[in-house]
Coordinates of C-alpha atoms and ligand atoms in Angstrom, one line a residue:
Chain A
M1 CA 1.6 5.9 34.7
F2 CA -1.7 5.3 33.0
K3 CA -4.6 3.5 34.5
V4 CA -7.8 3.0 32.4
S5 CA -11.0 1.6 33.8
D6 CA -14.1 0.7 32.0
L7 CA -13.4 3.1 29.1
R8 CA -16.3 3.5 26.8
F9 CA -16.6 5.6 23.7
K10 CA -19.1 6.1 20.9
Y11 CA -18.5 8.3 17.8
P12 CA -21.3 10.8 17.4
G13 CA -23.7 9.5 14.8
N14 CA -22.7 5.8 15.3
K15 CA -25.2 3.4 16.8
E16 CA -22.8 1.2 18.7
D17 CA -19.9 2.0 21.1
T18 CA -16.5 1.7 19.4
I19 CA -14.8 1.1 22.7
K20 CA -16.9 -1.1 24.9
G21 CA -15.6 -0.8 28.5
I22 CA -11.9 -1.6 28.4
S23 CA -9.5 -1.6 31.4
F24 CA -5.8 -1.7 31.4
G25 CA -2.8 0.1 32.7
F26 CA 0.9 0.6 32.0
D27 CA 3.9 1.8 34.1
K28 CA 6.8 4.2 33.6
G29 CA 9.6 2.6 31.6
E30 CA 7.3 0.1 29.9
I31 CA 6.6 -0.5 26.2
F32 CA 2.9 -1.4 26.2
G33 CA 1.7 -2.9 22.9
F34 CA -1.9 -2.4 21.9
L35 CA -2.7 -4.9 19.2
G36 CA -5.7 -5.8 17.1
P37 CA -7.0 -6.1 13.6
S38 CA -7.8 -3.0 11.6
G39 CA -10.9 -1.1 12.6
M40 CA -11.1 -2.5 16.1
G41 CA -10.5 0.7 18.0
K42 CA -6.7 1.0 18.5
S43 CA -6.4 4.5 17.1
T44 CA -9.6 5.5 18.8
T45 CA -8.1 4.4 22.2
Q46 CA -4.9 6.3 21.5
K47 CA -7.0 9.4 20.7
L48 CA -8.8 9.0 24.0
L49 CA -5.6 8.7 26.0
T50 CA -4.2 11.8 24.2
R51 CA -7.4 13.8 24.7
I52 CA -8.2 14.3 21.1
L53 CA -11.5 12.6 21.7
K54 CA -13.2 13.8 24.8
N55 CA -16.7 12.6 25.6
Y56 CA -15.8 9.2 27.0
G57 CA -17.3 7.0 29.7
G58 CA -15.2 5.4 32.4
E59 CA -12.0 6.8 33.8
I60 CA -8.5 7.5 32.7
I61 CA -6.0 8.2 35.4
Y62 CA -2.6 9.7 34.5
R63 CA 0.1 9.9 37.2
G64 CA -2.5 9.5 39.9
K65 CA -4.9 12.1 38.7
D66 CA -8.0 12.1 36.4
L67 CA -6.8 12.9 32.8
K68 CA -9.5 15.5 32.5
S69 CA -8.2 17.5 35.5
Y70 CA -4.9 18.5 33.7
D71 CA -4.5 21.7 31.7
K72 CA -2.6 21.8 28.4
S73 CA 0.8 22.0 29.9
I74 CA 0.5 18.2 30.4
F75 CA 1.5 17.9 26.8
K76 CA 5.0 19.2 27.2
D77 CA 6.2 15.7 28.2
V78 CA 4.0 13.8 25.7
G79 CA 5.0 12.9 22.2
V80 CA 2.3 11.6 19.8
G81 CA 2.9 9.8 16.5
F82 CA -0.4 9.8 14.6
E83 CA -1.6 7.2 12.2
M84 CA -1.4 9.7 9.3
P85 CA 1.3 12.3 8.7
V86 CA 0.5 15.6 10.5
L87 CA 3.0 17.7 8.5
F88 CA 2.9 21.0 6.6
T89 CA 3.2 19.8 3.0
K90 CA 4.4 23.2 1.8
L91 CA 7.2 23.5 4.3
T92 CA 10.4 21.5 4.3
A93 CA 11.3 18.8 6.8
M94 CA 13.4 21.2 8.8
E95 CA 10.8 24.0 8.8
N96 CA 8.2 21.5 10.0
L97 CA 10.3 20.2 12.9
K98 CA 11.3 23.8 13.9
F99 CA 7.7 24.9 13.8
Y100 CA 6.6 22.1 16.1
R101 CA 9.6 22.5 18.4
D102 CA 8.6 26.1 18.9
L103 CA 5.2 25.0 20.3
Y104 CA 7.0 23.5 23.3
P105 CA 9.0 25.0 26.2
K106 CA 11.8 22.4 25.7
G107 CA 13.0 20.6 22.6
A108 CA 15.1 17.9 21.1
K109 CA 18.1 18.4 18.8
I110 CA 16.9 18.0 15.3
K111 CA 20.1 16.9 13.5
P112 CA 20.7 13.6 15.3
I113 CA 17.1 12.5 14.9
L114 CA 17.0 13.3 11.1
E115 CA 20.4 11.7 10.6
R116 CA 19.4 8.5 12.4
L117 CA 16.2 8.3 10.3
G118 CA 18.1 9.0 7.1
L119 CA 16.4 12.3 6.4
W120 CA 19.2 14.7 7.0
E121 CA 20.1 15.0 3.3
D122 CA 16.5 15.8 2.5
R123 CA 15.9 18.3 5.3
N124 CA 15.5 21.2 2.9
K125 CA 13.0 19.4 0.6
R126 CA 9.3 20.2 0.9
V127 CA 7.3 17.5 2.5
A128 CA 5.0 17.5 -0.6
A129 CA 7.9 15.9 -2.5
F130 CA 8.5 13.2 0.2
S131 CA 7.6 9.6 -0.5
K132 CA 5.1 7.8 1.8
G133 CA 7.9 6.2 3.8
M134 CA 9.8 9.5 4.2
K135 CA 6.6 11.1 5.5
S136 CA 6.2 8.3 8.0
R137 CA 9.7 8.7 9.3
L138 CA 9.4 12.5 9.6
N139 CA 6.1 11.9 11.4
F140 CA 8.0 9.8 13.8
A141 CA 10.7 12.4 14.2
R142 CA 7.9 14.9 14.9
A143 CA 6.7 12.8 17.8
L144 CA 10.2 13.1 19.4
I145 CA 10.6 16.8 18.8
N146 CA 9.8 17.9 22.4
D147 CA 12.1 15.3 24.0
P148 CA 9.0 13.6 25.6
E149 CA 8.9 11.3 28.6
I150 CA 6.0 9.3 27.2
L151 CA 5.4 8.4 23.6
F152 CA 2.2 7.4 21.9
L153 CA 2.8 5.7 18.5
D154 CA 0.1 4.6 16.1
E155 CA 1.5 2.0 13.7
P156 CA 5.0 3.7 13.6
T157 CA 6.5 1.1 11.2
S158 CA 3.6 0.7 8.8
G159 CA 4.7 1.7 5.2
L160 CA 8.4 1.4 6.1
D161 CA 10.9 -0.9 4.3
P162 CA 12.6 -3.4 6.6
T163 CA 15.8 -1.3 7.1
N164 CA 13.9 1.8 8.1
A165 CA 11.5 -0.2 10.3
R166 CA 14.5 -1.6 12.0
I167 CA 15.9 1.9 12.7
V168 CA 12.5 3.1 14.1
K169 CA 12.3 0.0 16.3
D170 CA 15.8 0.6 17.6
M171 CA 14.9 4.2 18.3
I172 CA 11.8 3.1 20.2
S173 CA 13.8 0.6 22.4
G174 CA 16.5 3.3 22.9
F175 CA 13.8 5.7 24.1
R176 CA 12.7 3.1 26.6
E177 CA 16.3 2.4 27.7
N178 CA 16.6 6.1 28.6
G179 CA 13.6 5.9 30.9
G180 CA 10.8 6.6 28.4
T181 CA 7.4 5.0 28.4
V182 CA 5.7 3.9 25.2
F183 CA 2.1 3.1 24.2
L184 CA 2.5 1.3 20.9
T185 CA -0.4 0.6 18.6
T186 CA 0.2 -2.0 15.9
H187 CA -1.1 -4.9 14.0
L188 CA 2.4 -6.1 13.1
M189 CA 3.5 -9.0 15.4
H190 CA 7.2 -8.6 14.6
D191 CA 7.2 -5.2 16.3
V192 CA 5.5 -6.6 19.3
D193 CA 7.8 -9.6 19.7
E194 CA 10.9 -7.4 19.7
L195 CA 9.7 -4.4 21.6
C196 CA 6.8 -4.9 24.0
D197 CA 7.1 -5.7 27.7
R198 CA 3.3 -6.3 27.8
V199 CA 0.6 -6.4 25.3
A200 CA -3.2 -6.1 25.1
F201 CA -5.2 -7.6 22.3
I202 CA -8.3 -5.6 21.3
A203 CA -11.1 -6.9 19.1
D204 CA -14.5 -5.4 18.6
G205 CA -13.9 -2.8 21.2
E206 CA -13.1 -5.2 23.9
I207 CA -9.8 -6.4 25.4
R208 CA -9.4 -10.1 24.9
E209 CA -6.0 -10.7 26.6
I210 CA -3.3 -8.8 28.5
S211 CA 0.0 -10.4 29.2
S212 CA 3.7 -10.4 28.3
P213 CA 4.6 -11.8 24.9
K214 CA 6.6 -14.6 26.6
N215 CA 3.7 -15.7 28.8
L216 CA 1.4 -15.7 25.9
K217 CA 3.6 -17.9 23.9
L218 CA 3.9 -20.4 26.7
R219 CA 0.2 -20.3 27.5
Y220 CA -1.0 -20.7 23.9
G221 CA 1.8 -23.0 22.9
K222 CA 1.7 -26.8 23.1
R223 CA 4.5 -28.8 24.8
E224 CA 5.0 -31.1 21.9
I225 CA 7.5 -32.1 19.2
R226 CA 6.6 -32.6 15.5
L227 CA 8.7 -34.6 13.1
E228 CA 8.4 -35.0 9.4
Y229 CA 10.3 -37.8 7.8
R230 CA 10.6 -39.8 4.6
E231 CA 9.0 -43.2 4.2
G232 CA 10.0 -44.3 0.7
E233 CA 8.4 -41.8 -1.6
R234 CA 6.0 -40.4 1.0
L235 CA 6.3 -37.8 3.6
E236 CA 5.1 -38.9 7.1
K237 CA 4.4 -36.9 10.2
A238 CA 4.6 -37.8 13.9
V239 CA 3.8 -35.8 17.1
F240 CA 5.3 -36.4 20.5
D241 CA 4.5 -35.1 24.0
M242 CA 7.5 -33.1 25.2
D243 CA 7.1 -34.0 28.9
T244 CA 7.4 -37.8 28.3
L245 CA 9.8 -37.5 25.5
K246 CA 12.8 -39.0 27.2
E247 CA 11.0 -42.3 27.9
N248 CA 9.5 -42.4 24.4
E249 CA 11.1 -45.3 22.4
N250 CA 9.3 -44.5 19.2
F251 CA 10.8 -41.1 19.1
F252 CA 14.4 -42.4 19.3
K253 CA 13.6 -45.1 16.8
L254 CA 12.5 -42.5 14.3
L255 CA 15.5 -40.3 15.0
R256 CA 17.9 -43.2 14.4
G257 CA 16.1 -45.0 11.6
K258 CA 14.5 -42.4 9.3
D259 CA 15.6 -39.6 7.1
L260 CA 14.2 -36.5 8.8
V261 CA 12.9 -33.5 6.9
T262 CA 11.9 -31.2 9.7
I263 CA 11.7 -31.0 13.5
H264 CA 9.5 -28.4 15.3
S265 CA 8.6 -27.7 18.9
G266 CA 5.0 -26.6 19.5
E267 CA 5.5 -23.1 20.8
T268 CA 3.3 -20.7 18.9
T269 CA 4.1 -17.5 17.2
L270 CA 2.4 -14.3 18.2
D271 CA 0.8 -14.3 14.7
E272 CA -1.1 -17.5 15.7
I273 CA -2.0 -16.1 19.1
F274 CA -3.3 -12.9 17.4
I275 CA -5.6 -15.0 15.2
K276 CA -6.8 -17.1 18.1
V277 CA -7.4 -14.3 20.5
T278 CA -8.9 -11.8 18.2
G279 CA -11.0 -14.3 16.3
V280 CA -9.8 -12.9 13.0
K281 CA -8.9 -16.1 11.1
S282 CA -6.9 -16.4 8.0
D283 CA -9.1 -19.1 6.6
E284 CA -12.4 -20.8 7.6
Chain B
M1 CA 8.2 33.0 18.7
A2 CA 5.7 35.3 17.0
I3 CA 8.2 36.5 14.4
K4 CA 9.2 32.9 13.6
Y5 CA 5.6 31.9 13.3
I6 CA 4.8 34.6 10.8
M7 CA 7.8 33.6 8.8
Y8 CA 6.5 30.0 8.5
E9 CA 3.1 31.4 7.5
L10 CA 4.6 33.7 4.9
K11 CA 6.6 30.8 3.4
K12 CA 3.4 28.8 3.1
W13 CA 1.6 31.6 1.4
L14 CA 4.4 32.5 -1.1
R15 CA 4.7 28.9 -2.1
D16 CA 1.1 28.8 -3.2
P17 CA 0.3 30.7 -6.4
M18 CA -3.3 31.4 -5.5
I19 CA -2.6 32.6 -2.0
S20 CA 0.3 34.8 -3.0
F21 CA -2.0 36.4 -5.7
L22 CA -4.7 37.1 -3.1
L23 CA -2.1 38.6 -0.8
F24 CA -1.3 41.3 -3.4
Y25 CA -4.7 41.4 -5.0
S26 CA -6.1 44.6 -3.5
L27 CA -2.7 46.4 -3.9
I28 CA -2.8 45.6 -7.6
L29 CA -6.5 46.6 -7.8
A30 CA -5.6 49.9 -6.1
A31 CA -2.9 50.6 -8.6
V32 CA -5.3 49.9 -11.5
A33 CA -7.8 52.3 -9.9
R34 CA -5.3 55.0 -9.5
F35 CA -4.5 55.2 -13.1
G36 CA -7.7 53.7 -14.5
V37 CA -10.2 56.1 -13.0
P38 CA -8.5 59.4 -14.2
F39 CA -7.9 57.7 -17.6
A40 CA -11.6 56.8 -17.9
E41 CA -12.7 60.3 -16.7
E42 CA -10.5 61.9 -19.4
K43 CA -11.5 59.5 -22.1
F44 CA -15.3 59.8 -21.6
N45 CA -15.0 63.4 -20.4
F46 CA -17.1 62.6 -17.3
S47 CA -16.3 63.2 -13.7
L48 CA -16.6 60.3 -11.2
E49 CA -15.8 62.5 -8.3
A50 CA -19.2 62.0 -6.7
Y51 CA -18.3 58.3 -6.5
Y52 CA -14.7 58.4 -5.2
H53 CA -15.9 57.4 -1.7
I54 CA -17.5 54.3 -3.2
V55 CA -14.4 53.3 -5.1
I56 CA -12.5 53.6 -1.8
A57 CA -15.0 51.6 0.1
V58 CA -14.9 48.8 -2.5
I59 CA -11.1 48.7 -2.3
L60 CA -11.2 48.6 1.5
M61 CA -13.7 45.7 1.6
I62 CA -11.8 43.8 -1.1
S63 CA -8.7 44.1 1.0
A64 CA -10.5 42.6 4.0
V65 CA -12.0 39.8 2.0
A66 CA -8.8 39.0 0.1
I67 CA -6.7 38.8 3.2
G68 CA -9.4 36.9 4.9
A69 CA -9.2 34.4 2.1
V70 CA -5.4 34.2 2.5
I71 CA -5.8 33.2 6.1
G72 CA -8.9 31.1 5.3
F73 CA -7.0 29.1 2.7
S74 CA -4.0 28.8 5.0
I75 CA -6.3 27.2 7.6
L76 CA -7.8 25.0 4.9
D77 CA -4.3 23.8 4.0
D78 CA -3.6 23.1 7.7
R79 CA -6.8 21.1 7.9
D80 CA -5.8 19.1 4.9
D81 CA -2.4 18.5 6.5
K82 CA -4.1 17.5 9.8
I83 CA -2.0 20.1 11.6
L84 CA -4.7 20.8 14.1
Y85 CA -4.4 17.3 15.6
A86 CA -0.8 18.0 16.4
V87 CA -1.7 21.3 17.9
E88 CA -4.3 19.6 20.0
V89 CA -1.6 17.4 21.7
S90 CA 0.8 20.3 22.2
P91 CA 0.9 22.8 25.1
V92 CA -0.6 25.5 22.8
S93 CA -4.3 25.7 22.8
F94 CA -6.5 25.9 19.8
D95 CA -7.7 29.3 20.8
V96 CA -4.1 30.7 21.1
F97 CA -3.1 29.0 17.8
M98 CA -6.1 30.4 15.9
G99 CA -6.2 33.7 17.8
F100 CA -2.6 34.3 16.7
R101 CA -3.7 33.7 13.1
F102 CA -6.6 36.0 13.3
A103 CA -4.4 38.7 14.8
V104 CA -2.1 38.3 11.8
C105 CA -5.2 38.5 9.6
F106 CA -6.3 41.7 11.2
I107 CA -3.0 43.4 11.1
L108 CA -2.2 42.4 7.6
S109 CA -5.7 43.4 6.4
Y110 CA -5.3 46.8 8.1
I111 CA -1.9 47.5 6.6
T112 CA -3.2 46.3 3.2
S113 CA -6.3 48.5 3.3
V114 CA -4.4 51.6 4.4
V115 CA -1.7 51.1 1.8
S116 CA -4.3 50.4 -0.9
I117 CA -6.1 53.7 -0.1
L118 CA -2.8 55.6 -0.2
I119 CA -2.1 54.0 -3.6
V120 CA -5.5 54.9 -5.0
N121 CA -4.9 58.5 -4.0
L122 CA -8.1 59.7 -5.6
A123 CA -9.4 62.1 -3.0
E124 CA -8.4 63.6 0.3
I125 CA -9.5 61.5 3.2
P126 CA -9.4 63.0 6.7
L127 CA -6.6 61.3 8.7
Y128 CA -8.9 60.1 11.4
A129 CA -11.1 58.3 8.9
L130 CA -8.1 56.9 7.0
L131 CA -6.8 55.3 10.2
L132 CA -10.1 54.3 11.8
V133 CA -12.4 53.0 9.1
P134 CA -9.9 50.3 8.1
V135 CA -9.9 49.1 11.7
S136 CA -13.6 48.2 11.4
V137 CA -13.4 46.7 7.9
S138 CA -10.3 44.7 8.9
L139 CA -12.0 43.2 11.8
F140 CA -14.4 41.7 9.2
S141 CA -11.4 39.9 7.6
S142 CA -11.3 37.1 10.2
V143 CA -15.0 36.5 9.7
S144 CA -14.4 36.1 6.1
A145 CA -11.5 33.6 6.8
M146 CA -13.8 31.6 9.1
F147 CA -16.7 31.8 6.6
V148 CA -14.5 30.1 3.9
N149 CA -13.9 27.3 6.3
F150 CA -17.5 26.7 7.2
F151 CA -18.6 25.5 3.9
A152 CA -15.5 24.3 2.3
S153 CA -13.3 21.3 3.2
N154 CA -10.8 21.9 0.4
K155 CA -9.4 24.8 -1.6
V156 CA -11.6 24.3 -4.7
E157 CA -14.7 24.6 -2.6
G158 CA -12.9 27.3 -0.7
F159 CA -12.5 29.4 -3.8
A160 CA -16.2 29.1 -4.5
M161 CA -16.9 30.2 -1.0
M162 CA -14.6 33.1 -1.2
K163 CA -16.5 34.4 -4.3
A164 CA -19.7 33.9 -2.4
S165 CA -18.4 35.8 0.6
G166 CA -17.2 38.5 -1.8
M167 CA -20.9 39.1 -2.7
I168 CA -21.4 40.3 0.9
I169 CA -19.6 43.5 -0.1
V170 CA -22.2 44.3 -2.7
L171 CA -24.9 45.3 -0.2
P172 CA -22.9 48.0 1.6
I173 CA -22.0 49.4 -1.8
V174 CA -25.7 49.6 -2.8
S175 CA -26.4 51.2 0.6
M176 CA -24.0 54.0 -0.2
F177 CA -26.4 55.3 -2.9
F178 CA -29.0 55.9 -0.1
T179 CA -28.7 58.7 2.4
D180 CA -32.3 58.8 3.7
F181 CA -33.8 56.5 6.4
K182 CA -33.9 53.7 3.8
E183 CA -30.2 53.2 4.3
F184 CA -30.9 51.4 7.6
F185 CA -32.4 48.5 5.7
F186 CA -28.8 47.6 5.1
G187 CA -27.9 47.9 8.8
F188 CA -27.8 44.1 9.2
E189 CA -24.8 44.1 6.9
P190 CA -21.6 44.2 9.1
N191 CA -19.7 46.6 6.8
F192 CA -22.6 49.0 6.3
W193 CA -21.7 51.1 9.3
A194 CA -18.0 51.4 8.4
V195 CA -18.7 52.5 4.8
K196 CA -21.3 55.0 6.1
A197 CA -18.7 56.5 8.5
L198 CA -16.3 56.7 5.6
S199 CA -19.0 58.5 3.5
V200 CA -19.6 61.1 6.2
A201 CA -15.9 61.8 6.5
M202 CA -15.4 62.1 2.8
L203 CA -18.6 64.1 1.9
P204 CA -18.7 66.9 4.5
N205 CA -21.4 68.8 2.5
T206 CA -23.9 65.9 2.3
D207 CA -26.6 65.4 4.9
F208 CA -26.5 62.0 6.7
N209 CA -28.8 60.5 9.3
L210 CA -25.9 60.2 11.7
G211 CA -22.4 61.6 12.2
F212 CA -19.1 59.7 11.9
W213 CA -19.3 58.9 15.6
G214 CA -22.9 57.7 15.2
Y215 CA -22.1 55.1 12.6
Y216 CA -18.5 54.1 13.4
P217 CA -18.8 52.6 16.9
V218 CA -21.9 50.6 16.0
G219 CA -19.9 49.0 13.2
V220 CA -16.9 48.1 15.4
I221 CA -19.1 46.5 18.1
F222 CA -21.2 44.7 15.5
V223 CA -18.2 43.2 13.7
L224 CA -16.6 42.2 17.0
A225 CA -19.7 40.5 18.2
L226 CA -20.0 38.7 14.8
N227 CA -16.4 37.5 15.3
I228 CA -17.3 35.9 18.6
V229 CA -20.4 34.1 17.3
V230 CA -18.8 33.0 14.1
Y231 CA -15.7 31.7 16.0
K232 CA -17.9 29.5 18.1
I233 CA -19.4 27.8 15.1
F234 CA -16.0 27.7 13.3
K235 CA -14.4 26.0 16.3
K236 CA -17.0 23.2 16.3
K237 CA -16.7 22.7 12.6
V238 CA -12.9 22.6 12.5
I239 CA -12.2 20.4 15.4
N240 CA -15.2 18.1 14.8
Ligands
ADP301 N1 -14.5 9.8 13.1 C1 -15.1 8.6 13.2 N2 -16.5 8.6 13.1 C2 -17.2 7.4 13.1 N3 -16.6 6.2 13.2 C3 -15.3 6.2 13.3 C4 -14.5 7.4 13.3 N4 -13.2 7.0 13.3 C5 -13.2 5.6 13.4 N5 -14.4 5.1 13.4 C6 -14.8 3.7 13.5 O1 -14.3 3.2 14.7 C7 -13.8 1.9 14.6 C8 -12.4 1.8 15.1 O2 -11.5 2.6 14.4 P1 -10.0 2.8 14.7 O3 -9.9 3.1 16.1 O4 -9.4 3.7 13.7 O5 -9.5 1.3 14.4 P2 -8.0 0.8 14.4 O6 -7.0 1.9 14.7 O7 -8.0 -0.4 15.3 O8 -7.8 0.3 13.0 C9 -13.9 1.6 13.1 O9 -15.0 0.7 12.9 C10 -14.1 2.9 12.4 O10 -15.0 2.8 11.3
MG302 MG1 -5.6 2.7 13.4

């Protein structure tokens, strides 16, 4: 659906390119995660794909044609969730959604979306009186207002409590199940693990890794077993290779003879991969 | 679609005390002039009749600047709310979105100016002048709206800019005291031509350099051209 080659972009007035020649693509029906630490160019990339930023180098192909060759009607099938709320603060939630729906030739039903997001009761409140989380949810609803085929979401769960984050994530995977395509920008690994079919890691304007979450975990993980056990007053650790485990007598001795505290296999979390790939380390 | 759009705009204006005040400002001013001018004349036993056309020109231009400020502030609000990003990723173009707004600006400014003049009711104005002069002055309204957005990125700055752009009406007023060739020193001022046309229409016994149809079309063309130039700069400034 999208194919990006050697994309480069520099903000006017900046010395260095913010996006330094990235290439990636994603297909219809996919949730493509675009991950990276803050300030690394995720939002910039989304703005390039949605034509908010224009003077880029390289090529963006959308449905087989150069993105630049389309007129504005391209946007009737596109929903964009921005990193900040793009809402009239003086209008109510309902007035906002109706205003935006009127910009499009086709539209979604407002009631089910607001009900699902827990905003139906507040539909006649002005957005100025909304909390940060309510604004985020309404901003997400806004992205769905034209019943799009492709969604761009910039950190859709940031600032949401776990319950509402859950609802938003369910709505995103529901959108995909109905044939939708999603470009999802985030720095929250929980979102990625649950939602994304494939992910790209971006750091310093370059793509460091593209793969599925599962492959990444296998590739970056270690095939090993780690045990912690009690030795009198002390806590001892032992590590065993998983491939030779069944012939390893020491392992079985420990299992039978010691009081175990923990057992872990060596597959990594996406959090750890994130730190490894992007070079943004928690300590050191 | 158009009607709905105006309803949303109207709601936004009426929910903002400053904008709703500006919306009715020139009507209030006209009502004050209607009763204030005859009252002053009686009290000081002095006729202002020779200056009625100037009073009317002032009210006309204040209508245009006040309605321009309404639209200008409404655009400032939208910029604050980042609405233009969302329009950018919709099938509606920036030009259509803003063009609609400036159309509302013009129509509202026109209605407000004509109604204000009718409220003032100080002197007979020939019908053609009553209907035509406000066209030219109202075309300036969108320039004023864009002007507010050039130099301001929030409403406090916007208010200061509105007062500054209000100063722009002083020059045409001064020009109304000249009827010889010196008046053309004020020709660079966009509203000069319209207020001169108004003067010709209201003072049939005074000698002017040009007739109504000499001044009027120059003003309309001038203000239209100014709109185009200012819009180009405005567009750059507003979308970055
Ligand atoms: N309008 C702008 N002008 C100049 N630099 C910008 C602008 N917007 C973002 N940047 C810079 O570009 C880099 C990437 O920003 P962004 O794409 O927002 O990062 P992310 O979304 O990954 O947090 C940052 O270093 C930021 O300072
Ligand atoms: Mg961002």
